Coordinates of C-alpha atoms in Angstrom, one line a residue:
M294 CA 71.9 134.4 22.2
P295 CA 74.6 133.8 24.6
H296 CA 78.1 133.9 24.3
A297 CA 80.2 130.7 23.1
S298 CA 81.9 130.6 26.1
D299 CA 79.1 131.3 28.2
T300 CA 77.6 127.7 26.9
R301 CA 81.3 126.5 28.1
Q302 CA 81.4 127.7 31.1
S303 CA 78.1 126.5 32.4
I304 CA 78.3 123.6 30.7
I305 CA 82.0 123.1 32.6
D306 CA 79.7 124.5 36.0
A307 CA 77.3 121.7 35.3
V308 CA 79.6 119.3 35.6
L309 CA 80.9 119.8 38.5
R310 CA 77.9 120.1 40.2
I311 CA 77.0 116.6 38.5
I312 CA 80.0 115.6 40.1
G313 CA 79.5 116.7 43.2
Q314 CA 76.3 115.5 44.0
D315 CA 76.3 111.6 41.9
G316 CA 80.1 110.8 40.7
I317 CA 81.6 110.8 37.7
A318 CA 80.3 107.7 36.3
A319 CA 76.5 110.4 36.3
V320 CA 77.6 112.0 33.7
T321 CA 76.1 111.9 30.6
N322 CA 75.6 114.1 27.3
R323 CA 71.6 113.6 28.6
R324 CA 72.0 115.5 31.9
I325 CA 75.3 117.6 31.5
A326 CA 72.2 119.4 28.3
K327 CA 69.5 119.3 31.8
E328 CA 71.7 120.7 33.8
A329 CA 72.8 122.9 31.7
A330 CA 69.9 124.2 30.3
V331 CA 71.8 123.8 26.3
S332 CA 71.0 121.4 24.3
L333 CA 72.4 118.1 23.1
G334 CA 74.3 119.6 20.5
S335 CA 75.9 122.2 22.8
V336 CA 77.7 119.1 25.0
T337 CA 78.7 117.4 21.8
Y338 CA 79.7 120.8 19.6
H339 CA 81.5 122.8 22.4
F340 CA 84.0 118.6 24.2
A341 CA 84.1 115.8 22.0
T342 CA 85.0 113.2 24.4
Q343 CA 83.7 113.0 28.4
H344 CA 87.7 113.0 28.5
E345 CA 87.9 116.4 27.1
L346 CA 85.2 117.2 29.9
L347 CA 86.2 115.8 32.8
R348 CA 90.4 117.4 31.7
E349 CA 88.5 121.2 30.9
S350 CA 85.9 121.1 33.9
L351 CA 89.4 119.5 36.3
L352 CA 91.9 122.9 34.8
H353 CA 88.2 125.4 35.5
F354 CA 88.7 123.8 38.8
V355 CA 92.2 124.0 39.4
A356 CA 91.9 127.3 37.5
E357 CA 89.9 128.7 40.4
E358 CA 91.1 127.2 43.4
T359 CA 95.0 128.0 42.5
R360 CA 93.7 132.7 42.4
H361 CA 91.9 131.6 45.3
F362 CA 95.3 130.3 47.9
T363 CA 97.7 132.3 45.2
A364 CA 95.3 135.1 47.1
L365 CA 94.9 133.9 50.2
A366 CA 99.0 133.0 50.6
D367 CA 100.5 136.9 49.8
A368 CA 97.2 137.6 52.4
C369 CA 99.8 135.9 54.3
S370 CA 102.8 138.1 54.4
D371 CA 101.8 140.9 56.9
D372 CA 104.4 140.9 59.5
R373 CA 101.9 140.8 61.9
F374 CA 100.8 137.7 60.7
D375 CA 100.4 135.5 64.3
I376 CA 98.5 131.8 64.8
G377 CA 94.8 133.8 65.5
Q378 CA 95.3 134.9 61.3
A379 CA 96.5 131.5 60.7
A380 CA 93.2 129.4 61.8
E381 CA 91.3 132.3 60.3
V382 CA 93.2 131.5 56.7
V383 CA 92.3 127.5 57.6
A384 CA 88.8 127.8 58.9
Q385 CA 88.7 130.0 55.1
V386 CA 90.0 126.4 53.5
A387 CA 87.4 125.2 55.1
G388 CA 85.1 126.3 53.1
G389 CA 82.9 126.8 56.2
N390 CA 81.0 123.9 58.5
A391 CA 78.7 122.9 54.7
F392 CA 80.5 120.3 52.6
D393 CA 77.8 120.9 49.1
S394 CA 78.5 120.1 45.2
R395 CA 81.3 122.1 44.9
H396 CA 83.8 120.5 47.8
I397 CA 82.9 117.5 46.3
A398 CA 83.7 117.6 43.0
P399 CA 87.4 117.7 43.9
F400 CA 87.7 114.2 45.6
E401 CA 86.1 112.8 42.3
L402 CA 87.7 114.8 40.0
Y403 CA 91.0 113.8 41.6
V404 CA 90.6 110.0 41.9
Q405 CA 89.4 109.9 38.7
A406 CA 93.2 111.4 38.0
G407 CA 94.4 108.7 39.5
R408 CA 92.7 106.4 37.3
D409 CA 93.5 108.7 34.7
E410 CA 97.3 110.2 33.9
R411 CA 96.0 113.0 31.4
L412 CA 94.0 114.6 34.3
R413 CA 97.4 114.4 36.6
V414 CA 99.1 117.8 35.1
A415 CA 96.2 119.9 35.8
A416 CA 96.0 118.1 39.0
A417 CA 99.3 118.2 40.0
E418 CA 99.2 122.1 39.0
C419 CA 96.3 122.6 42.1
F420 CA 97.7 121.1 45.0
A421 CA 101.2 123.1 43.9
A422 CA 98.3 126.2 44.7
Y423 CA 98.3 124.6 48.3
D424 CA 101.7 124.2 49.0
L425 CA 102.5 127.8 48.3
L426 CA 99.3 128.6 51.0
A427 CA 101.0 126.6 53.3
T428 CA 103.8 126.8 53.1
R429 CA 103.5 130.9 53.3
V430 CA 101.5 130.1 56.2
L431 CA 104.0 127.4 57.8
T432 CA 107.2 130.7 56.9
Q433 CA 104.5 133.4 58.8
L434 CA 104.0 131.2 62.1
G435 CA 108.2 130.9 62.4
V436 CA 108.3 126.4 61.6
P437 CA 111.4 125.3 60.4
D438 CA 111.8 124.2 57.4
P439 CA 108.1 125.2 55.9
E440 CA 108.7 123.9 52.1
R441 CA 109.4 120.3 53.5
L442 CA 106.6 120.2 55.8
A443 CA 103.8 121.8 52.9
G444 CA 103.6 118.7 51.6
V445 CA 102.4 117.3 55.2
A446 CA 99.9 119.8 56.1
V447 CA 97.8 119.4 52.3
A448 CA 97.8 115.5 52.6
L449 CA 96.4 116.5 56.5
V450 CA 93.8 119.7 55.2
F451 CA 92.4 116.7 52.5
G452 CA 92.7 113.9 55.0
Q453 CA 90.6 116.6 58.0
Q454 CA 88.7 117.4 54.4
L455 CA 87.3 113.6 53.4
R456 CA 86.6 113.1 56.5
R457 CA 83.7 115.9 57.2
L458 CA 82.5 114.8 54.2
A459 CA 82.7 111.3 54.9
T460 CA 81.4 112.2 59.2
G461 CA 79.9 115.2 59.0
A462 CA 82.5 116.3 61.3
P463 CA 82.8 120.1 62.3
A464 CA 85.7 122.9 60.5
E465 CA 87.1 123.4 64.2
D466 CA 89.1 119.7 63.8
L467 CA 90.7 121.2 61.0
V468 CA 91.9 124.1 62.1
D469 CA 93.3 121.9 65.0
T470 CA 94.6 119.6 63.4
L471 CA 96.5 122.3 61.2
L472 CA 97.1 124.2 64.5
F473 CA 98.6 121.4 65.7
L474 CA 101.5 121.0 63.5
T475 CA 103.0 124.1 63.8
R476 CA 104.0 122.9 67.8
F477 CA 106.1 120.6 66.3
T478 CA 109.5 121.0 64.6
P479 CA 110.9 119.0 62.0
T480 CA 113.0 117.1 64.6
Q481 CA 110.4 117.7 67.7
T482 CA 108.3 114.7 67.6
P483 CA 105.0 114.3 69.9

């Protein structure tokens, strides 16, 4: 018999897969139960409302992303960090060439956070982790005022990721874009 926390996690994982495959509108209790291989009653037992489902799914995603990006940021504290290592970090952020439901779900959840202010705190936590990683990478590359540029770097990553999602552009475009950013200081212009 599965433990309650395992069932809850299966439900959250199912919600993220459904969102990534078919969007938030496709998240129904019946679909979640089928996808998670749990009873319909388990879904409503663990999550009383759809808002709670979405919030917990976003928080789960945020916790995973925060751990992942914090670990990447910690790896960027090596004194020998160079542009090649920065490109490797960016490639890890890009997540390879395939866009699966795990890569698509965050965009859906962030858009939903724009509609539902109750989800914004969780979204802000995730962006803080992105900003931390960007600050560390920019600092190690010697870019002036890295804290100020971190948000710009994160926006570029998200814009390029959205472009990749919409057009199928290669991950290398993201690496090229961020390497281009490191060539300019805030007082220089392209």
